[in-house]
Structure formats: structure tokens, C-alpha cells
Amino acid sequence: MESLGQATTRALALLFSGDAALWAIIGISLKVSLQAILYATPPGLVLAFLLAHGRFPGRRALISTFNTLLAVPAVVVGLSVYMALSRNGPLGDLRLLFTQEAMIIGQFLLAFPILVAMGHAAIQGADRRAWETALTLGAPPWRAMLTLMHELRFGLLAAVLAAFGRIIAEVGSSMMVGGNILNVTRNIPTAIALETSKGEFAQGIALGLVLLLMALVLNFTLGVFQGKGELRT
Amino acid sequence: MLRKILIAATAALGLCLGTNALATEQGVIRLATTTSTDNSGLLAKLLPPFEARTGTKVHVIAVGTGKALRMGQEGDVDVVLVHARPAEDAFMEAGYGVNRRDVMYNDFVIVGPASDPAGIKGLSDATEALKRIAAKQAVFISRGDDSGTHKKERALWSDAGVQPGGEWYREAGQGMGKVLQMAGELDAYTLADRGTWLAYSGKLPLEVLTEGDRRLFNPYGVMAVNPQRYPDTNYMGALELIAWITSPEGQAIIRDFTINDQPLFTPVAVTMAKK
């Protein structure tokens, strides 16, 4: 067994030698997760806004539901999407199972509750009067919403980054609905799972380092934005 | 209150650790094996009588052959039951294993959709079948996980003189059961061991199209991890388990194991009458 140090050295060599297979996997991860976050963010934040400022029956229940959904394991989401897209499932005719689209659907569902719950928390923490003032100044509701969202951009960005952090690193749903197919649906987490099961630790560590680096950059950015958010009065 | 919870948690943890320690005293045998012996349900028949008789627990770690051998090589397990003769021989020659025994064999089959776009139904020449699949560029799912089945598949492609690749050749990097499910979903061909195929066949829109080639023969071997290399492995337990698997009783269980009335494995360790 090579030591952790040896494996890490080889992992760094792999990364910096531009190992094509490795970078293809990283590319797929980014492509899928960025698309998922792109599709999930607008509806997620609008819903968060409605939950914070709307007044309709069942609002509280909805908020609780989304807070609960934060804890749904990725494999459960994966299983649901698998059942829906499988040949015998209701959406079987779309033939989406084991494609990048299927992975995007799964990650969309994982990101959505985080965007709603964290977005809602950020919007709720804002001064309600800003919203009312915008309305009394004669702005149509959607303009007022955009203005307020712009005011709260740091808190909302934190929600987006947190959601992205979750989906870039999840393995359960991607493995199930994507199928870990080389050059098609093999992303960083599923590749790590596979390389480990093959005993190819250097590959796994190299990919793990990429994930760690991404997490570091994300969290650092998050910290910067949250700090800026606090300074705003 | 918090303190009480902490104390309770510590006590519970201690209890867990205690029972763990107890288990090792009674003896645990760690068996690394392939997904095919576990997915097919054979081990669920073969191991309980052994556990009842000896009072030892067998912990089954079902992974691909490549990983199973590696676990043996690193002393993470006591005994290995796999199917990849060249890799097994290399494992023995390098001194990682001792006391290898032939256990049984089954065979591989090429399965695919009933529509059979590549026209391989009824062939008994596996390489010819693969050539036709490649020529048609019909979707083929490869295990791609360095398992015994994957090694076999790669050998067959090289025998066929085909370098598989492209949109139609998809490496899943997952276990046999999962790959069969994928083939079913995508109307694709794949190479499967007969055991897992039989276990899944009722649930899939696929059928066996090519079988009976000598090259599709799939022998299984069991070996103990070398105790000189890793003195802390349960060598005696490993030998007991090997003895059980290759005993007339164990071999009879293997012989009588069927799925949908189809026998899966043919025992070879002791000569016995066909049922």
C-alpha cells in the first residue's frame, strides 16, 4: 500500500500534468452542477421572497417543509428521480436516465430547498419597511422585489454558494441517476467512489483535492460576502 | 441534563465497543469477495451453516475482484474468494496469498435487448459477437471497474481485435447488477456472469444472446491471506472457511444452489455426482 504522502504526491503530479481523463471528469462536474444551480436559483429565490413577504394560507407549512427538505439525503432524491425516469416510471419515455440531464434534475432538487430556506432567512432578516416603501413609491411588485433582492445580494449569494457547495460534492444522486459513465456522467464524487473501489488511491486523492480546493474557495468567498453583508446598515 | 445525555452516550458507546471486542474474541473472518457471489445470493446459503457450526462470524466485503485482491494484499481481510485466474496467480506468486483452492466455476453470457440490432443471437463465438456489436456501434455497457468480469471483457475485445471506444461503448464503473439494470434501461448489450444475470433476469427486458464459448468459462478460487506477511489476520479462521467451502457439504450447497430452477455454479473442489 502506498502511503498517503506518496499517493498525494502522485495526485498532484496527475493534476499538474494535465491528465486528460482527470480534467474531463472535473469538466463534467462543473458543467452539470453549474447548470443545476443556474436553473434552480431564479425560482428558488422568487419562492423564498414570496414566503417571506407573501401572506397566504399554508405559508408557514411551506416554510417548515423546505426547512425539512434541507435534511433529505442525496440518495433519497436520487432514488426518486431514478424511479421517475426509469423505463417503467412516469417519465420513462423521455429516456433521460443515465444522462447529464438526469443528474441536473437530481442536483436541481437538492439545491432548491437550500436556496428557498436560506434565501427566506436572508430576506426575512431584512427590514420589511424597505419593501413597503418601494411599493408606496409606486413600483410594481416585481420591480420592488428586484430592488430588495439587490439590497440583499450578499445574503442571497450566500444561499446560492451553499447550494452549489452541496451539489458539487454529492455522490448519491449522481451515481444513481447518472450511472457514472466514463466521459458522460462520471463527475468528481462518483469518480472518487469508483477509484477507491478499484484501489486507485492517487486518482481519488487528486479529485478529492480539487473538491477541497473548490470548497475552500466557496467558503472563503462566502465569508467575504457575509462579512460585507454585516457592514451594511 | 446535558451531562446525563453525555454519560448515557458514553455508556452506549462503551457497550458497542465492548460487544465489538467480544466479537473478535469469538472470532470474525473477513472475506473479500466479488459482487457476483454476493449479489447472486450464494453466500447467504453457504455461510450460515458454517457460522452456526464454528461460532465465528463471517464479514463479507463484496467488491470487484481487483479491489478484493488488493484488500488481501494489504492485509485488510483474512480470506479472498475471486474469479480472475491470471490476477490470482500473480497474487499467489507475489506471496500475498497461501493455500489457494479451486472452488467452482460458472460462465459468462453476452446479454442484450430482444430486438438484437447487432444480430448476435445464437452465436457461440464470443469474439464474433463483439465484432458485430462494434461494427453496428450498438450500445455496449462495460463494467469499467477492474472487476473479474471487466478483465474478461477486455481480454475478449483484444481477442476480437477491436479497440472499443466511442459513443456506443459506455464504461459504467459499477457492479454487475447495476450494469445489467443500465443495459435494460438503455437497450444495450453487456457481458455478465450467469449468476448475477439469473438473479436479475426476471426484472429486465434483456435476454441471453451469446453463450457456450470456452472463453466465457469463469473459474472461482479461494485463498488465505499470507499470515507471515500479516500476523494479525485470522489465519486459522481463513483455513476453516476454505475447508468448509471446499468440503463435500459446502460443495453440495454450491451444487444445489439454483435461481429459477437454474443451477448457477458447478463445484470443482471435490468430485461429486451431478444431481
Short mmCIF file of C-alpha atoms in Angstrom, two decimals:
data_model
loop_
_atom_site.label_atom_id
_atom_site.label_comp_id
_atom_site.label_asym_id
_atom_site.label_seq_id
_atom_site.Cartn_x
_atom_site.Cartn_y
_atom_site.Cartn_z
CA MET A 1 0.00 0.00 0.00
CA GLU A 2 1.42 3.36 -0.94
CA SER A 3 1.41 5.83 1.90
CA LEU A 4 -0.90 8.80 1.95
CA GLY A 5 2.09 11.03 1.22
CA GLN A 6 3.12 9.05 -1.87
CA ALA A 7 -0.44 8.95 -3.14
CA THR A 8 -0.80 12.69 -2.63
CA THR A 9 2.44 13.39 -4.47
CA ARG A 10 1.25 11.28 -7.39
CA ALA A 11 -2.11 13.02 -7.20
CA LEU A 12 -0.52 16.44 -7.54
CA ALA A 13 1.57 15.17 -10.46
CA LEU A 14 -1.62 13.93 -12.13
CA LEU A 15 -3.34 17.27 -11.65
CA PHE A 16 -0.50 19.41 -12.93
CA SER A 17 0.48 17.12 -15.80
CA GLY A 18 -2.94 17.90 -17.26
CA ASP A 19 -4.13 14.30 -17.09
CA ALA A 20 -6.89 14.41 -19.71
CA ALA A 21 -9.14 11.84 -18.03
CA LEU A 22 -8.95 13.70 -14.75
CA TRP A 23 -9.79 17.08 -16.23
CA ALA A 24 -12.63 15.61 -18.26
CA ILE A 25 -14.18 14.43 -15.00
CA ILE A 26 -13.71 17.86 -13.43
CA GLY A 27 -15.29 19.46 -16.50
CA ILE A 28 -18.36 17.23 -16.28
CA SER A 29 -18.76 18.04 -12.59
CA LEU A 30 -18.69 21.77 -13.25
CA LYS A 31 -20.91 21.58 -16.33
CA VAL A 32 -23.64 19.63 -14.53
CA SER A 33 -23.57 21.46 -11.21
CA LEU A 34 -23.38 24.94 -12.74
CA GLN A 35 -26.39 24.19 -14.94
CA ALA A 36 -28.33 22.83 -11.99
CA ILE A 37 -27.63 25.92 -9.88
CA LEU A 38 -28.43 28.20 -12.82
CA TYR A 39 -31.88 26.65 -13.25
CA ALA A 40 -32.62 26.38 -9.54
CA THR A 41 -31.63 29.88 -8.42
CA PRO A 42 -34.33 32.12 -10.01
CA PRO A 43 -37.38 30.05 -9.00
CA GLY A 44 -35.83 29.24 -5.62
CA LEU A 45 -35.20 32.87 -4.72
CA VAL A 46 -38.57 34.07 -6.01
CA LEU A 47 -40.27 31.42 -3.89
CA ALA A 48 -38.13 32.47 -0.92
CA PHE A 49 -39.31 36.03 -1.46
CA LEU A 50 -42.97 35.01 -1.64
CA LEU A 51 -42.59 33.03 1.56
CA ALA A 52 -41.01 35.99 3.32
CA HIS A 53 -43.36 38.72 2.12
CA GLY A 54 -46.42 36.95 0.80
CA ARG A 55 -49.42 36.38 3.03
CA PHE A 56 -51.29 33.26 2.01
CA PRO A 57 -52.68 30.18 3.76
CA GLY A 58 -50.21 27.35 4.19
CA ARG A 59 -47.22 29.69 4.11
CA ARG A 60 -45.84 28.54 7.44
CA ALA A 61 -46.32 24.90 6.49
CA LEU A 62 -44.39 25.53 3.27
CA ILE A 63 -41.53 27.17 5.16
CA SER A 64 -41.34 24.20 7.53
CA THR A 65 -41.48 21.82 4.59
CA PHE A 66 -38.50 23.44 2.89
CA ASN A 67 -36.57 23.54 6.13
CA THR A 68 -37.22 19.81 6.50
CA LEU A 69 -36.21 19.13 2.90
CA LEU A 70 -32.77 20.51 3.73
CA ALA A 71 -32.11 17.24 5.51
CA VAL A 72 -33.21 14.90 2.71
CA PRO A 73 -30.27 12.62 1.84
CA ALA A 74 -28.98 12.78 -1.72
CA VAL A 75 -29.62 9.05 -2.21
CA VAL A 76 -33.32 9.53 -1.48
CA VAL A 77 -33.51 12.29 -4.09
CA GLY A 78 -31.55 10.04 -6.44
CA LEU A 79 -33.91 7.14 -5.87
CA SER A 80 -36.98 9.30 -6.53
CA VAL A 81 -35.54 10.70 -9.75
CA TYR A 82 -34.45 7.19 -10.80
CA MET A 83 -37.95 5.82 -10.26
CA ALA A 84 -39.48 8.71 -12.19
CA LEU A 85 -37.11 8.45 -15.16
CA SER A 86 -36.84 4.66 -15.33
CA ARG A 87 -38.45 2.87 -18.29
CA ASN A 88 -41.40 1.85 -16.19
CA GLY A 89 -41.61 5.23 -14.50
CA PRO A 90 -43.99 8.07 -15.40
CA LEU A 91 -41.27 9.92 -17.35
CA GLY A 92 -39.68 6.82 -18.86
CA ASP A 93 -40.46 7.84 -22.43
CA LEU A 94 -38.11 10.79 -22.15
CA ARG A 95 -35.21 8.33 -21.96
CA LEU A 96 -33.27 10.65 -19.67
CA LEU A 97 -31.91 8.07 -17.24
CA PHE A 98 -28.07 7.85 -17.22
CA THR A 99 -27.64 11.21 -18.94
CA GLN A 100 -26.31 14.54 -17.72
CA GLU A 101 -29.87 15.88 -17.84
CA ALA A 102 -30.87 13.32 -15.21
CA MET A 103 -28.00 14.44 -12.99
CA ILE A 104 -29.05 18.07 -13.43
CA ILE A 105 -32.61 17.20 -12.35
CA GLY A 106 -31.32 15.44 -9.24
CA GLN A 107 -28.98 18.28 -8.30
CA PHE A 108 -31.70 20.85 -9.01
CA LEU A 109 -33.90 19.10 -6.46
CA LEU A 110 -31.06 19.05 -3.94
CA ALA A 111 -30.19 22.72 -4.42
CA PHE A 112 -33.75 24.02 -4.43
CA PRO A 113 -34.61 23.59 -0.71
CA ILE A 114 -31.31 25.19 0.32
CA LEU A 115 -31.99 28.21 -1.90
CA VAL A 116 -35.52 28.57 -0.55
CA ALA A 117 -34.67 28.07 3.13
CA MET A 118 -31.51 30.20 3.19
CA GLY A 119 -32.96 32.78 0.83
CA HIS A 120 -36.03 33.05 3.02
CA ALA A 121 -33.88 33.55 6.10
CA ALA A 122 -31.90 36.31 4.37
CA ILE A 123 -34.99 38.14 3.10
CA GLN A 124 -36.82 37.81 6.39
CA GLY A 125 -33.90 39.37 8.20
CA ALA A 126 -34.26 42.49 6.09
CA ASP A 127 -36.32 45.48 7.08
CA ARG A 128 -39.88 44.98 5.94
CA ARG A 129 -40.28 48.73 5.57
CA ALA A 130 -37.93 48.79 2.58
CA TRP A 131 -40.38 46.59 0.74
CA GLU A 132 -43.39 48.67 1.78
CA THR A 133 -41.63 51.92 0.92
CA ALA A 134 -40.82 50.64 -2.56
CA LEU A 135 -44.46 49.74 -3.06
CA THR A 136 -45.76 53.11 -1.83
CA LEU A 137 -43.37 54.85 -4.20
CA GLY A 138 -45.41 53.20 -6.92
CA ALA A 139 -43.06 50.45 -8.02
CA PRO A 140 -44.82 47.39 -9.39
CA PRO A 141 -44.34 44.39 -7.07
CA TRP A 142 -41.78 42.64 -9.27
CA ARG A 143 -39.67 45.81 -9.50
CA ALA A 144 -39.88 46.24 -5.75
CA MET A 145 -38.80 42.61 -5.33
CA LEU A 146 -35.78 43.05 -7.59
CA THR A 147 -34.79 46.23 -5.77
CA LEU A 148 -34.99 44.49 -2.43
CA MET A 149 -33.08 41.46 -3.73
CA HIS A 150 -30.38 43.76 -4.95
CA GLU A 151 -30.17 45.22 -1.46
CA LEU A 152 -29.85 41.73 -0.04
CA ARG A 153 -27.50 40.39 -2.70
CA PHE A 154 -24.85 39.21 -0.24
CA GLY A 155 -27.20 37.10 1.83
CA LEU A 156 -28.75 35.64 -1.30
CA LEU A 157 -25.36 34.91 -2.81
CA ALA A 158 -24.50 33.04 0.36
CA ALA A 159 -27.56 30.87 -0.24
CA VAL A 160 -26.51 30.20 -3.84
CA LEU A 161 -22.95 29.30 -2.82
CA ALA A 162 -24.16 27.00 -0.06
CA ALA A 163 -26.46 25.20 -2.51
CA PHE A 164 -23.65 24.88 -5.04
CA GLY A 165 -21.33 23.55 -2.36
CA ARG A 166 -23.80 20.81 -1.63
CA ILE A 167 -24.40 19.65 -5.18
CA ILE A 168 -20.80 19.78 -6.40
CA ALA A 169 -19.87 17.29 -3.68
CA GLU A 170 -22.86 14.95 -3.58
CA VAL A 171 -22.36 11.40 -4.73
CA GLY A 172 -25.63 9.59 -4.01
CA SER A 173 -27.89 11.13 -6.59
CA SER A 174 -25.28 11.46 -9.35
CA MET A 175 -24.25 7.83 -9.03
CA MET A 176 -27.83 6.58 -9.17
CA VAL A 177 -29.32 8.63 -11.97
CA GLY A 178 -26.14 9.38 -13.91
CA GLY A 179 -24.68 5.90 -13.76
CA ASN A 180 -21.03 7.01 -13.54
CA ILE A 181 -20.43 6.52 -17.29
CA LEU A 182 -16.92 7.47 -18.38
CA ASN A 183 -16.77 10.81 -20.27
CA VAL A 184 -20.54 11.23 -19.98
CA THR A 185 -21.81 11.19 -16.42
CA ARG A 186 -18.70 10.47 -14.37
CA ASN A 187 -18.19 13.51 -12.15
CA ILE A 188 -15.75 14.16 -9.31
CA PRO A 189 -17.63 12.46 -6.44
CA THR A 190 -18.63 9.34 -8.40
CA ALA A 191 -15.12 9.07 -9.82
CA ILE A 192 -13.70 9.19 -6.28
CA ALA A 193 -16.08 6.42 -5.25
CA LEU A 194 -15.01 4.32 -8.25
CA GLU A 195 -11.26 4.90 -7.98
CA THR A 196 -11.41 3.99 -4.30
CA SER A 197 -13.29 0.79 -5.10
CA LYS A 198 -10.58 -0.05 -7.65
CA GLY A 199 -7.83 0.76 -5.18
CA GLU A 200 -6.52 3.65 -7.35
CA PHE A 201 -5.96 5.99 -4.45
CA ALA A 202 -3.84 8.62 -6.23
CA GLN A 203 -6.63 9.35 -8.70
CA GLY A 204 -9.11 9.55 -5.85
CA ILE A 205 -6.94 11.89 -3.82
CA ALA A 206 -6.28 14.13 -6.84
CA LEU A 207 -10.01 14.54 -7.35
CA GLY A 208 -10.53 14.96 -3.63
CA LEU A 209 -8.01 17.80 -3.65
CA VAL A 210 -9.94 19.52 -6.42
CA LEU A 211 -13.14 19.25 -4.37
CA LEU A 212 -11.37 20.53 -1.26
CA LEU A 213 -9.96 23.46 -3.21
CA MET A 214 -13.42 24.27 -4.56
CA ALA A 215 -14.91 24.07 -1.08
CA LEU A 216 -12.16 26.33 0.22
CA VAL A 217 -12.74 28.95 -2.49
CA LEU A 218 -16.50 28.75 -1.99
CA ASN A 219 -16.29 29.13 1.77
CA PHE A 220 -13.75 31.90 1.51
CA THR A 221 -15.97 33.78 -0.94
CA LEU A 222 -18.94 33.12 1.33
CA GLY A 223 -17.03 34.54 4.29
CA VAL A 224 -16.11 37.66 2.36
CA PHE A 225 -19.70 38.23 1.23
CA GLN A 226 -21.17 37.58 4.65
CA GLY A 227 -18.67 39.99 6.16
CA LYS A 228 -19.71 42.63 3.64
CA GLY A 229 -23.31 41.86 4.40
CA GLU A 230 -22.78 42.63 8.06
CA LEU A 231 -21.23 46.00 7.29
CA ARG A 232 -24.36 47.15 5.50
CA THR A 233 -26.75 49.11 7.72
CA MET B 1 -29.29 17.34 31.73
CA LEU B 2 -26.61 17.63 29.07
CA ARG B 3 -24.22 15.82 31.36
CA LYS B 4 -26.69 12.97 31.77
CA ILE B 5 -27.01 12.67 28.00
CA LEU B 6 -23.24 12.67 27.65
CA ILE B 7 -22.85 9.98 30.28
CA ALA B 8 -25.54 7.88 28.62
CA ALA B 9 -23.91 8.32 25.21
CA THR B 10 -20.51 7.36 26.56
CA ALA B 11 -22.01 4.30 28.22
CA ALA B 12 -23.72 3.30 24.99
CA LEU B 13 -20.50 3.78 23.06
CA GLY B 14 -18.62 1.71 25.61
CA LEU B 15 -21.22 -1.02 25.28
CA CYS B 16 -20.83 -1.00 21.48
CA LEU B 17 -17.07 -1.20 21.73
CA GLY B 18 -17.42 -3.91 24.35
CA THR B 19 -19.56 -6.09 22.10
CA ASN B 20 -17.09 -5.46 19.28
CA ALA B 21 -14.24 -6.69 21.41
CA LEU B 22 -16.34 -9.72 22.32
CA ALA B 23 -16.92 -10.44 18.63
CA THR B 24 -13.21 -10.52 17.88
CA GLU B 25 -12.62 -12.89 20.78
CA GLN B 26 -15.19 -15.29 19.39
CA GLY B 27 -13.59 -14.77 16.01
CA VAL B 28 -14.52 -12.84 12.93
CA ILE B 29 -13.40 -13.88 9.48
CA ARG B 30 -13.22 -11.06 6.96
CA LEU B 31 -13.95 -12.36 3.48
CA ALA B 32 -13.30 -10.14 0.46
CA THR B 33 -15.25 -11.47 -2.47
CA THR B 34 -16.68 -10.41 -5.78
CA THR B 35 -20.07 -8.86 -6.24
CA SER B 36 -21.14 -11.92 -8.23
CA THR B 37 -21.01 -14.37 -5.32
CA ASP B 38 -22.83 -11.92 -3.06
CA ASN B 39 -25.42 -10.45 -5.49
CA SER B 40 -26.47 -13.91 -6.61
CA GLY B 41 -27.34 -14.94 -3.05
CA LEU B 42 -24.92 -17.89 -2.91
CA LEU B 43 -23.12 -16.68 0.21
CA ALA B 44 -26.40 -16.31 2.07
CA LYS B 45 -26.80 -20.08 1.61
CA LEU B 46 -23.18 -21.09 2.06
CA LEU B 47 -22.09 -19.12 5.12
CA PRO B 48 -24.83 -19.54 7.79
CA PRO B 49 -24.21 -23.31 8.32
CA PHE B 50 -20.50 -22.57 8.75
CA GLU B 51 -21.23 -19.76 11.23
CA ALA B 52 -23.62 -21.96 13.18
CA ARG B 53 -21.12 -24.79 13.35
CA THR B 54 -18.00 -22.84 14.28
CA GLY B 55 -19.48 -19.92 16.18
CA THR B 56 -17.45 -17.48 14.09
CA LYS B 57 -18.95 -14.63 12.12
CA VAL B 58 -18.01 -14.08 8.50
CA HIS B 59 -17.96 -10.43 7.47
CA VAL B 60 -18.48 -10.30 3.72
CA ILE B 61 -16.98 -7.38 1.82
CA ALA B 62 -18.33 -7.58 -1.70
CA VAL B 63 -16.23 -5.60 -4.19
CA GLY B 64 -14.74 -6.17 -7.63
CA THR B 65 -12.04 -8.83 -7.98
CA GLY B 66 -9.33 -6.19 -8.38
CA LYS B 67 -10.22 -4.49 -5.15
CA ALA B 68 -10.74 -7.80 -3.31
CA LEU B 69 -7.20 -8.92 -4.19
CA ARG B 70 -5.84 -5.55 -3.20
CA MET B 71 -7.51 -5.82 0.19
CA GLY B 72 -5.83 -9.19 0.61
CA GLN B 73 -2.54 -7.70 -0.49
CA GLU B 74 -2.85 -5.01 2.16
CA GLY B 75 -3.89 -7.40 4.91
CA ASP B 76 -7.30 -5.79 5.34
CA VAL B 77 -9.04 -9.17 5.09
CA ASP B 78 -8.32 -12.78 6.06
CA VAL B 79 -9.52 -14.66 3.01
CA VAL B 80 -10.31 -13.86 -0.62
CA LEU B 81 -12.82 -15.54 -2.96
CA VAL B 82 -12.49 -14.22 -6.52
CA HIS B 83 -12.59 -15.12 -10.21
CA ALA B 84 -9.68 -13.89 -12.31
CA ARG B 85 -7.13 -16.64 -12.72
CA PRO B 86 -4.21 -14.56 -14.06
CA ALA B 87 -4.62 -11.98 -11.30
CA GLU B 88 -4.96 -14.76 -8.70
CA ASP B 89 -1.78 -16.43 -9.91
CA ALA B 90 0.10 -13.14 -9.71
CA PHE B 91 -1.27 -12.66 -6.18
CA MET B 92 -0.01 -16.10 -5.12
CA GLU B 93 3.36 -15.71 -6.80
CA ALA B 94 3.99 -12.40 -5.09
CA GLY B 95 3.49 -14.23 -1.79
CA TYR B 96 0.37 -12.34 -0.72
CA GLY B 97 -1.74 -15.46 -0.51
CA VAL B 98 -1.37 -19.06 0.61
CA ASN B 99 -3.36 -22.27 0.23
CA ARG B 100 -5.28 -21.43 -2.91
CA ARG B 101 -8.06 -23.87 -3.84
CA ASP B 102 -10.31 -24.11 -6.88
CA VAL B 103 -13.89 -23.78 -5.69
CA MET B 104 -16.30 -23.78 -8.59
CA TYR B 105 -16.94 -22.33 -11.99
CA ASN B 106 -19.76 -20.71 -13.84
CA ASP B 107 -19.74 -18.92 -17.14
CA PHE B 108 -20.25 -15.54 -18.70
CA VAL B 109 -23.01 -14.69 -21.12
CA ILE B 110 -23.49 -11.81 -23.52
CA VAL B 111 -26.94 -10.37 -22.93
CA GLY B 112 -28.79 -7.74 -24.90
CA PRO B 113 -32.19 -6.47 -25.97
CA ALA B 114 -34.60 -8.88 -27.68
CA SER B 115 -34.51 -6.66 -30.79
CA ASP B 116 -30.81 -7.62 -31.12
CA PRO B 117 -29.66 -4.84 -33.51
CA ALA B 118 -26.20 -6.39 -33.93
CA GLY B 119 -27.61 -9.81 -34.80
CA ILE B 120 -25.63 -11.93 -32.35
CA LYS B 121 -28.41 -14.21 -31.15
CA GLY B 122 -27.43 -17.86 -31.15
CA LEU B 123 -23.73 -17.26 -31.77
CA SER B 124 -21.41 -19.40 -29.71
CA ASP B 125 -18.30 -17.42 -30.67
CA ALA B 126 -17.94 -14.56 -28.19
CA THR B 127 -15.37 -12.61 -30.21
CA GLU B 128 -17.53 -12.76 -33.34
CA ALA B 129 -20.43 -11.37 -31.27
CA LEU B 130 -18.30 -8.49 -30.02
CA LYS B 131 -17.07 -7.76 -33.55
CA ARG B 132 -20.66 -7.46 -34.74
CA ILE B 133 -21.62 -5.21 -31.82
CA ALA B 134 -18.67 -2.93 -32.62
CA ALA B 135 -19.44 -2.94 -36.34
CA LYS B 136 -23.05 -1.94 -35.67
CA GLN B 137 -21.93 0.51 -32.98
CA ALA B 138 -24.72 -0.91 -30.84
CA VAL B 139 -24.61 0.42 -27.28
CA PHE B 140 -22.44 -1.76 -25.04
CA ILE B 141 -22.15 -1.17 -21.28
CA SER B 142 -18.80 -2.10 -19.78
CA ARG B 143 -18.31 -2.70 -16.06
CA GLY B 144 -15.23 -0.47 -16.24
CA ASP B 145 -14.36 -1.17 -12.61
CA ASP B 146 -11.40 -3.53 -12.97
CA SER B 147 -13.50 -6.45 -11.73
CA GLY B 148 -13.05 -10.05 -12.88
CA THR B 149 -15.85 -9.59 -15.38
CA HIS B 150 -14.27 -6.40 -16.66
CA LYS B 151 -10.89 -8.11 -17.07
CA LYS B 152 -12.60 -10.91 -19.00
CA GLU B 153 -14.40 -8.42 -21.20
CA ARG B 154 -11.17 -6.58 -22.05
CA ALA B 155 -9.48 -9.87 -22.92
CA LEU B 156 -12.36 -10.71 -25.25
CA TRP B 157 -12.16 -7.36 -27.02
CA SER B 158 -8.45 -7.80 -27.59
CA ASP B 159 -9.10 -11.35 -28.89
CA ALA B 160 -11.63 -9.83 -31.26
CA GLY B 161 -9.05 -7.31 -32.42
CA VAL B 162 -11.33 -4.43 -31.55
CA GLN B 163 -10.34 -1.34 -29.59
CA PRO B 164 -13.73 -0.41 -28.12
CA GLY B 165 -14.44 3.28 -27.72
CA GLY B 166 -16.78 5.99 -28.83
CA GLU B 167 -20.34 6.97 -28.12
CA TRP B 168 -21.63 3.37 -28.18
CA TYR B 169 -19.14 1.98 -25.62
CA ARG B 170 -20.03 3.15 -22.12
CA GLU B 171 -17.93 2.41 -19.07
CA ALA B 172 -20.15 2.43 -16.02
CA GLY B 173 -17.63 1.73 -13.28
CA GLN B 174 -20.24 -0.08 -11.20
CA GLY B 175 -21.23 -3.55 -10.04
CA MET B 176 -22.79 -6.27 -12.21
CA GLY B 177 -26.35 -5.78 -11.00
CA LYS B 178 -26.24 -2.06 -11.65
CA VAL B 179 -24.74 -2.54 -15.11
CA LEU B 180 -27.46 -5.03 -16.04
CA GLN B 181 -30.09 -2.51 -14.93
CA MET B 182 -28.42 0.11 -17.09
CA ALA B 183 -28.34 -2.23 -20.08
CA GLY B 184 -32.05 -2.88 -19.56
CA GLU B 185 -32.83 0.83 -19.42
CA LEU B 186 -30.72 1.69 -22.47
CA ASP B 187 -31.48 -1.38 -24.65
CA ALA B 188 -27.79 -2.18 -24.57
CA TYR B 189 -25.51 -5.23 -24.71
CA THR B 190 -23.28 -6.27 -21.85
CA LEU B 191 -21.16 -9.16 -20.63
CA ALA B 192 -22.47 -10.65 -17.38
CA ASP B 193 -21.66 -13.58 -15.17
CA ARG B 194 -24.50 -16.08 -15.35
CA GLY B 195 -25.12 -15.94 -11.61
CA THR B 196 -25.95 -12.26 -11.45
CA TRP B 197 -27.78 -12.49 -14.76
CA LEU B 198 -30.10 -15.17 -13.39
CA ALA B 199 -30.67 -13.18 -10.23
CA TYR B 200 -31.76 -10.15 -12.25
CA SER B 201 -33.15 -11.69 -15.43
CA GLY B 202 -36.78 -11.73 -14.30
CA LYS B 203 -36.75 -7.99 -13.82
CA LEU B 204 -35.10 -6.98 -17.09
CA PRO B 205 -36.16 -6.67 -20.75
CA LEU B 206 -32.98 -8.47 -21.86
CA GLU B 207 -32.09 -11.99 -22.92
CA VAL B 208 -29.03 -14.19 -23.26
CA LEU B 209 -27.87 -13.92 -26.86
CA THR B 210 -24.40 -15.49 -26.91
CA GLU B 211 -23.22 -18.29 -24.63
CA GLY B 212 -21.28 -21.54 -24.57
CA ASP B 213 -17.90 -20.25 -25.78
CA ARG B 214 -14.97 -21.88 -23.95
CA ARG B 215 -13.53 -18.42 -23.48
CA LEU B 216 -16.58 -17.48 -21.43
CA PHE B 217 -15.62 -20.03 -18.80
CA ASN B 218 -15.31 -18.42 -15.36
CA PRO B 219 -13.47 -20.30 -12.58
CA TYR B 220 -13.50 -19.16 -8.94
CA GLY B 221 -10.68 -19.61 -6.44
CA VAL B 222 -10.36 -19.07 -2.70
CA MET B 223 -7.12 -18.26 -0.88
CA ALA B 224 -5.98 -17.20 2.57
CA VAL B 225 -4.01 -14.04 3.14
CA ASN B 226 -0.39 -14.95 3.93
CA PRO B 227 -0.04 -14.97 7.76
CA GLN B 228 3.72 -14.42 7.57
CA ARG B 229 3.10 -11.09 5.93
CA TYR B 230 0.28 -10.09 8.25
CA PRO B 231 0.47 -11.98 11.56
CA ASP B 232 -2.66 -10.29 12.90
CA THR B 233 -5.00 -11.78 10.32
CA ASN B 234 -7.33 -14.57 11.37
CA TYR B 235 -5.39 -17.29 9.53
CA MET B 236 -6.97 -20.23 11.34
CA GLY B 237 -10.42 -18.85 10.61
CA ALA B 238 -9.49 -18.38 6.97
CA LEU B 239 -8.35 -22.01 6.71
CA GLU B 240 -11.53 -23.19 8.40
CA LEU B 241 -13.61 -21.25 5.91
CA ILE B 242 -11.60 -22.57 2.94
CA ALA B 243 -12.03 -26.08 4.31
CA TRP B 244 -15.78 -25.56 4.62
CA ILE B 245 -16.20 -24.12 1.12
CA THR B 246 -14.22 -26.99 -0.41
CA SER B 247 -15.72 -29.74 1.79
CA PRO B 248 -18.27 -32.18 0.34
CA GLU B 249 -21.02 -30.41 2.32
CA GLY B 250 -20.04 -26.93 1.19
CA GLN B 251 -19.65 -28.13 -2.38
CA ALA B 252 -23.07 -29.76 -2.23
CA ILE B 253 -24.59 -26.43 -1.17
CA ILE B 254 -22.89 -24.79 -4.17
CA ARG B 255 -24.14 -27.57 -6.46
CA ASP B 256 -27.72 -27.33 -5.21
CA PHE B 257 -27.92 -23.55 -5.33
CA THR B 258 -30.38 -22.54 -8.02
CA ILE B 259 -32.23 -19.46 -9.19
CA ASN B 260 -35.47 -20.05 -11.08
CA ASP B 261 -34.50 -23.78 -11.04
CA GLN B 262 -31.29 -22.99 -12.87
CA PRO B 263 -28.03 -24.07 -11.22
CA LEU B 264 -25.54 -21.22 -11.06
CA PHE B 265 -22.21 -22.75 -10.19
CA THR B 266 -20.53 -26.08 -10.82
CA PRO B 267 -18.39 -27.17 -7.82
CA VAL B 268 -14.91 -28.47 -8.65
CA ALA B 269 -13.10 -28.87 -5.31
CA VAL B 270 -14.33 -32.40 -4.72
CA THR B 271 -15.59 -34.78 -7.35
CA MET B 272 -19.27 -35.26 -6.87
CA ALA B 273 -22.18 -36.70 -8.73
CA LYS B 274 -24.38 -34.30 -10.66
CA LYS B 275 -27.72 -34.06 -9.01
#
